[in-house]
């Protein structure tokens, strides 16, 4: 299980752990919509199994965004007197926007790893 998380974070194919899923130079800090390889360069594993396959990854992306928002709130609320100050909203929104491209890549990786054993 812990190896799967390491492979997931290093942008590696869920089938052979050698080929790369995304073509972006950096998995964590690329800006712009991610460019994916259609097949694994090493084992020919197809990443997008059917049209609309990554629709479900949107829900994971949403969960990641909510998690980042909660963590940002927990950090920022220590700097304000009130439990919830309206000035926190732009801070939380900027953090979620900053992580949005990372969330797309991460949610697709989680989605691929969740359903790697299902074939069509
Ligand atoms: Zn592979």
JSON list of C-alpha atoms and ligand atoms in Angstrom, two decimals:
[
{"chain": "A", "resi": 1, "resn": "UNK", "atom": "CA", "xyz": [0.00, 0.00, 0.00]},
{"chain": "A", "resi": 2, "resn": "UNK", "atom": "CA", "xyz": [2.73, 2.47, 0.95]},
{"chain": "A", "resi": 3, "resn": "UNK", "atom": "CA", "xyz": [4.58, 1.60, -2.27]},
{"chain": "A", "resi": 4, "resn": "UNK", "atom": "CA", "xyz": [1.44, 2.39, -4.28]},
{"chain": "A", "resi": 5, "resn": "UNK", "atom": "CA", "xyz": [1.32, 5.87, -2.69]},
{"chain": "A", "resi": 6, "resn": "UNK", "atom": "CA", "xyz": [5.00, 6.44, -3.56]},
{"chain": "A", "resi": 7, "resn": "UNK", "atom": "CA", "xyz": [4.40, 5.36, -7.18]},
{"chain": "A", "resi": 8, "resn": "UNK", "atom": "CA", "xyz": [1.27, 7.53, -7.31]},
{"chain": "A", "resi": 9, "resn": "UNK", "atom": "CA", "xyz": [3.20, 10.58, -6.09]},
{"chain": "A", "resi": 10, "resn": "UNK", "atom": "CA", "xyz": [6.03, 9.94, -8.56]},
{"chain": "A", "resi": 11, "resn": "UNK", "atom": "CA", "xyz": [3.67, 9.96, -11.58]},
{"chain": "A", "resi": 12, "resn": "UNK", "atom": "CA", "xyz": [4.34, 6.31, -12.44]},
{"chain": "A", "resi": 13, "resn": "UNK", "atom": "CA", "xyz": [2.18, 3.82, -14.32]},
{"chain": "A", "resi": 14, "resn": "UNK", "atom": "CA", "xyz": [-0.01, 1.72, -11.96]},
{"chain": "A", "resi": 15, "resn": "UNK", "atom": "CA", "xyz": [0.65, -1.43, -13.98]},
{"chain": "A", "resi": 16, "resn": "UNK", "atom": "CA", "xyz": [4.45, -1.53, -14.35]},
{"chain": "A", "resi": 17, "resn": "UNK", "atom": "CA", "xyz": [5.60, 1.38, -12.11]},
{"chain": "A", "resi": 18, "resn": "UNK", "atom": "CA", "xyz": [8.05, 2.46, -14.83]},
{"chain": "A", "resi": 19, "resn": "UNK", "atom": "CA", "xyz": [6.27, 4.54, -17.48]},
{"chain": "A", "resi": 20, "resn": "UNK", "atom": "CA", "xyz": [5.01, 8.06, -16.77]},
{"chain": "A", "resi": 21, "resn": "UNK", "atom": "CA", "xyz": [1.31, 9.01, -16.77]},
{"chain": "A", "resi": 22, "resn": "UNK", "atom": "CA", "xyz": [1.73, 12.77, -17.29]},
{"chain": "A", "resi": 23, "resn": "UNK", "atom": "CA", "xyz": [4.06, 14.42, -19.80]},
{"chain": "A", "resi": 24, "resn": "UNK", "atom": "CA", "xyz": [4.52, 17.55, -17.67]},
{"chain": "A", "resi": 25, "resn": "UNK", "atom": "CA", "xyz": [8.08, 18.11, -16.45]},
{"chain": "A", "resi": 26, "resn": "UNK", "atom": "CA", "xyz": [7.05, 18.53, -12.83]},
{"chain": "A", "resi": 27, "resn": "UNK", "atom": "CA", "xyz": [4.15, 16.56, -11.37]},
{"chain": "A", "resi": 28, "resn": "UNK", "atom": "CA", "xyz": [3.68, 19.00, -8.48]},
{"chain": "A", "resi": 29, "resn": "UNK", "atom": "CA", "xyz": [4.42, 22.47, -9.91]},
{"chain": "A", "resi": 30, "resn": "UNK", "atom": "CA", "xyz": [3.23, 22.56, -13.52]},
{"chain": "A", "resi": 31, "resn": "UNK", "atom": "CA", "xyz": [0.82, 25.31, -14.52]},
{"chain": "A", "resi": 32, "resn": "UNK", "atom": "CA", "xyz": [-1.79, 24.68, -17.20]},
{"chain": "A", "resi": 33, "resn": "UNK", "atom": "CA", "xyz": [-4.07, 21.77, -17.97]},
{"chain": "A", "resi": 34, "resn": "UNK", "atom": "CA", "xyz": [-2.05, 18.57, -17.59]},
{"chain": "A", "resi": 35, "resn": "UNK", "atom": "CA", "xyz": [-0.92, 16.65, -20.67]},
{"chain": "A", "resi": 36, "resn": "UNK", "atom": "CA", "xyz": [-1.40, 12.92, -20.28]},
{"chain": "A", "resi": 37, "resn": "UNK", "atom": "CA", "xyz": [0.13, 10.05, -22.18]},
{"chain": "A", "resi": 38, "resn": "UNK", "atom": "CA", "xyz": [-2.58, 7.88, -23.73]},
{"chain": "A", "resi": 39, "resn": "UNK", "atom": "CA", "xyz": [-0.65, 4.66, -23.15]},
{"chain": "A", "resi": 40, "resn": "UNK", "atom": "CA", "xyz": [2.21, 3.69, -20.85]},
{"chain": "A", "resi": 41, "resn": "UNK", "atom": "CA", "xyz": [5.49, 3.94, -22.77]},
{"chain": "A", "resi": 42, "resn": "UNK", "atom": "CA", "xyz": [6.78, 0.80, -21.03]},
{"chain": "A", "resi": 43, "resn": "UNK", "atom": "CA", "xyz": [3.88, -1.71, -20.77]},
{"chain": "A", "resi": 44, "resn": "UNK", "atom": "CA", "xyz": [1.27, -0.14, -23.11]},
{"chain": "A", "resi": 45, "resn": "UNK", "atom": "CA", "xyz": [-1.30, 0.16, -20.28]},
{"chain": "A", "resi": 46, "resn": "UNK", "atom": "CA", "xyz": [-4.18, 2.42, -21.42]},
{"chain": "A", "resi": 47, "resn": "UNK", "atom": "CA", "xyz": [-4.73, 5.22, -18.88]},
{"chain": "A", "resi": 48, "resn": "UNK", "atom": "CA", "xyz": [-8.05, 6.59, -20.17]},
{"chain": "A", "resi": 49, "resn": "UNK", "atom": "CA", "xyz": [-10.04, 3.39, -20.51]},
{"chain": "A", "resi": 50, "resn": "UNK", "atom": "CA", "xyz": [-13.12, 4.94, -22.12]},
{"chain": "A", "resi": 51, "resn": "UNK", "atom": "CA", "xyz": [-14.37, 8.42, -23.11]},
{"chain": "A", "resi": 52, "resn": "UNK", "atom": "CA", "xyz": [-15.32, 10.32, -19.97]},
{"chain": "A", "resi": 53, "resn": "UNK", "atom": "CA", "xyz": [-13.32, 7.96, -17.78]},
{"chain": "A", "resi": 54, "resn": "UNK", "atom": "CA", "xyz": [-11.95, 10.84, -15.69]},
{"chain": "A", "resi": 55, "resn": "UNK", "atom": "CA", "xyz": [-15.39, 12.29, -14.92]},
{"chain": "A", "resi": 56, "resn": "UNK", "atom": "CA", "xyz": [-15.28, 10.59, -11.51]},
{"chain": "A", "resi": 57, "resn": "UNK", "atom": "CA", "xyz": [-11.88, 12.13, -10.81]},
{"chain": "A", "resi": 58, "resn": "UNK", "atom": "CA", "xyz": [-13.68, 15.47, -10.49]},
{"chain": "A", "resi": 59, "resn": "UNK", "atom": "CA", "xyz": [-15.17, 14.29, -7.20]},
{"chain": "A", "resi": 60, "resn": "UNK", "atom": "CA", "xyz": [-11.71, 13.42, -5.88]},
{"chain": "A", "resi": 61, "resn": "UNK", "atom": "CA", "xyz": [-10.50, 16.83, -7.05]},
{"chain": "A", "resi": 62, "resn": "UNK", "atom": "CA", "xyz": [-13.41, 18.42, -5.16]},
{"chain": "A", "resi": 63, "resn": "UNK", "atom": "CA", "xyz": [-12.51, 16.47, -2.00]},
{"chain": "A", "resi": 64, "resn": "UNK", "atom": "CA", "xyz": [-8.88, 17.57, -2.31]},
{"chain": "A", "resi": 65, "resn": "UNK", "atom": "CA", "xyz": [-10.00, 21.20, -2.69]},
{"chain": "A", "resi": 66, "resn": "UNK", "atom": "CA", "xyz": [-12.23, 20.95, 0.40]},
{"chain": "A", "resi": 67, "resn": "UNK", "atom": "CA", "xyz": [-9.38, 19.38, 2.36]},
{"chain": "A", "resi": 68, "resn": "UNK", "atom": "CA", "xyz": [-6.99, 22.15, 1.32]},
{"chain": "A", "resi": 69, "resn": "UNK", "atom": "CA", "xyz": [-9.61, 24.75, 2.24]},
{"chain": "A", "resi": 70, "resn": "UNK", "atom": "CA", "xyz": [-10.06, 23.25, 5.72]},
{"chain": "A", "resi": 71, "resn": "UNK", "atom": "CA", "xyz": [-6.29, 23.06, 6.29]},
{"chain": "A", "resi": 72, "resn": "UNK", "atom": "CA", "xyz": [-5.92, 26.69, 5.13]},
{"chain": "A", "resi": 73, "resn": "UNK", "atom": "CA", "xyz": [-8.71, 27.74, 7.48]},
{"chain": "A", "resi": 74, "resn": "UNK", "atom": "CA", "xyz": [-7.08, 25.92, 10.41]},
{"chain": "A", "resi": 75, "resn": "UNK", "atom": "CA", "xyz": [-3.78, 27.70, 9.71]},
{"chain": "A", "resi": 76, "resn": "UNK", "atom": "CA", "xyz": [-5.18, 31.19, 9.00]},
{"chain": "A", "resi": 77, "resn": "UNK", "atom": "CA", "xyz": [-7.73, 31.36, 11.84]},
{"chain": "A", "resi": 78, "resn": "UNK", "atom": "CA", "xyz": [-4.87, 31.58, 14.32]},
{"chain": "A", "resi": 79, "resn": "UNK", "atom": "CA", "xyz": [-3.94, 35.00, 12.90]},
{"chain": "A", "resi": 80, "resn": "UNK", "atom": "CA", "xyz": [-7.44, 36.48, 13.35]},
{"chain": "A", "resi": 81, "resn": "UNK", "atom": "CA", "xyz": [-9.32, 37.36, 16.54]},
{"chain": "A", "resi": 82, "resn": "UNK", "atom": "CA", "xyz": [-12.68, 35.96, 15.45]},
{"chain": "A", "resi": 83, "resn": "UNK", "atom": "CA", "xyz": [-13.36, 32.28, 14.76]},
{"chain": "A", "resi": 84, "resn": "UNK", "atom": "CA", "xyz": [-14.39, 33.12, 11.21]},
{"chain": "A", "resi": 85, "resn": "UNK", "atom": "CA", "xyz": [-13.27, 36.41, 9.73]},
{"chain": "A", "resi": 86, "resn": "UNK", "atom": "CA", "xyz": [-14.47, 37.37, 6.22]},
{"chain": "A", "resi": 87, "resn": "UNK", "atom": "CA", "xyz": [-10.87, 38.23, 5.28]},
{"chain": "A", "resi": 88, "resn": "UNK", "atom": "CA", "xyz": [-10.13, 34.49, 5.38]},
{"chain": "A", "resi": 89, "resn": "UNK", "atom": "CA", "xyz": [-12.30, 33.81, 2.31]},
{"chain": "A", "resi": 90, "resn": "UNK", "atom": "CA", "xyz": [-9.92, 35.37, -0.30]},
{"chain": "A", "resi": 91, "resn": "UNK", "atom": "CA", "xyz": [-6.99, 33.58, 1.34]},
{"chain": "A", "resi": 92, "resn": "UNK", "atom": "CA", "xyz": [-8.78, 30.21, 1.23]},
{"chain": "A", "resi": 93, "resn": "UNK", "atom": "CA", "xyz": [-9.93, 30.83, -2.38]},
{"chain": "A", "resi": 94, "resn": "UNK", "atom": "CA", "xyz": [-6.39, 31.74, -3.51]},
{"chain": "A", "resi": 95, "resn": "UNK", "atom": "CA", "xyz": [-4.94, 28.61, -1.95]},
{"chain": "A", "resi": 96, "resn": "UNK", "atom": "CA", "xyz": [-7.58, 26.42, -3.65]},
{"chain": "A", "resi": 97, "resn": "UNK", "atom": "CA", "xyz": [-6.91, 28.17, -7.01]},
{"chain": "A", "resi": 98, "resn": "UNK", "atom": "CA", "xyz": [-3.16, 27.80, -6.52]},
{"chain": "A", "resi": 99, "resn": "UNK", "atom": "CA", "xyz": [-3.54, 24.05, -5.99]},
{"chain": "A", "resi": 100, "resn": "UNK", "atom": "CA", "xyz": [-6.14, 23.53, -8.77]},
{"chain": "A", "resi": 101, "resn": "UNK", "atom": "CA", "xyz": [-3.74, 22.19, -11.43]},
{"chain": "A", "resi": 102, "resn": "UNK", "atom": "CA", "xyz": [-2.07, 19.98, -8.85]},
{"chain": "A", "resi": 103, "resn": "UNK", "atom": "CA", "xyz": [-5.54, 18.72, -7.83]},
{"chain": "A", "resi": 104, "resn": "UNK", "atom": "CA", "xyz": [-6.39, 17.76, -11.43]},
{"chain": "A", "resi": 105, "resn": "UNK", "atom": "CA", "xyz": [-3.21, 15.70, -11.75]},
{"chain": "A", "resi": 106, "resn": "UNK", "atom": "CA", "xyz": [-3.48, 14.17, -8.29]},
{"chain": "A", "resi": 107, "resn": "UNK", "atom": "CA", "xyz": [-7.17, 13.26, -8.65]},
{"chain": "A", "resi": 108, "resn": "UNK", "atom": "CA", "xyz": [-6.56, 11.57, -12.01]},
{"chain": "A", "resi": 109, "resn": "UNK", "atom": "CA", "xyz": [-3.66, 9.61, -10.55]},
{"chain": "A", "resi": 110, "resn": "UNK", "atom": "CA", "xyz": [-5.81, 8.49, -7.59]},
{"chain": "A", "resi": 111, "resn": "UNK", "atom": "CA", "xyz": [-8.60, 7.55, -10.04]},
{"chain": "A", "resi": 112, "resn": "UNK", "atom": "CA", "xyz": [-6.23, 5.51, -12.23]},
{"chain": "A", "resi": 113, "resn": "UNK", "atom": "CA", "xyz": [-4.80, 3.72, -9.19]},
{"chain": "A", "resi": 114, "resn": "UNK", "atom": "CA", "xyz": [-8.29, 3.02, -7.75]},
{"chain": "A", "resi": 115, "resn": "UNK", "atom": "CA", "xyz": [-9.48, 1.31, -10.92]},
{"chain": "A", "resi": 116, "resn": "UNK", "atom": "CA", "xyz": [-6.25, -0.14, -12.28]},
{"chain": "A", "resi": 117, "resn": "UNK", "atom": "CA", "xyz": [-7.48, -3.74, -11.97]},
{"chain": "A", "resi": 118, "resn": "UNK", "atom": "CA", "xyz": [-10.73, -3.18, -13.86]},
{"chain": "A", "resi": 119, "resn": "UNK", "atom": "CA", "xyz": [-10.60, -3.76, -17.59]},
{"chain": "A", "resi": 120, "resn": "UNK", "atom": "CA", "xyz": [-13.22, -3.09, -20.22]},
{"chain": "B", "resi": 1, "resn": "LIG", "atom": "ZN1", "xyz": [3.21, 0.76, -17.52]}
]
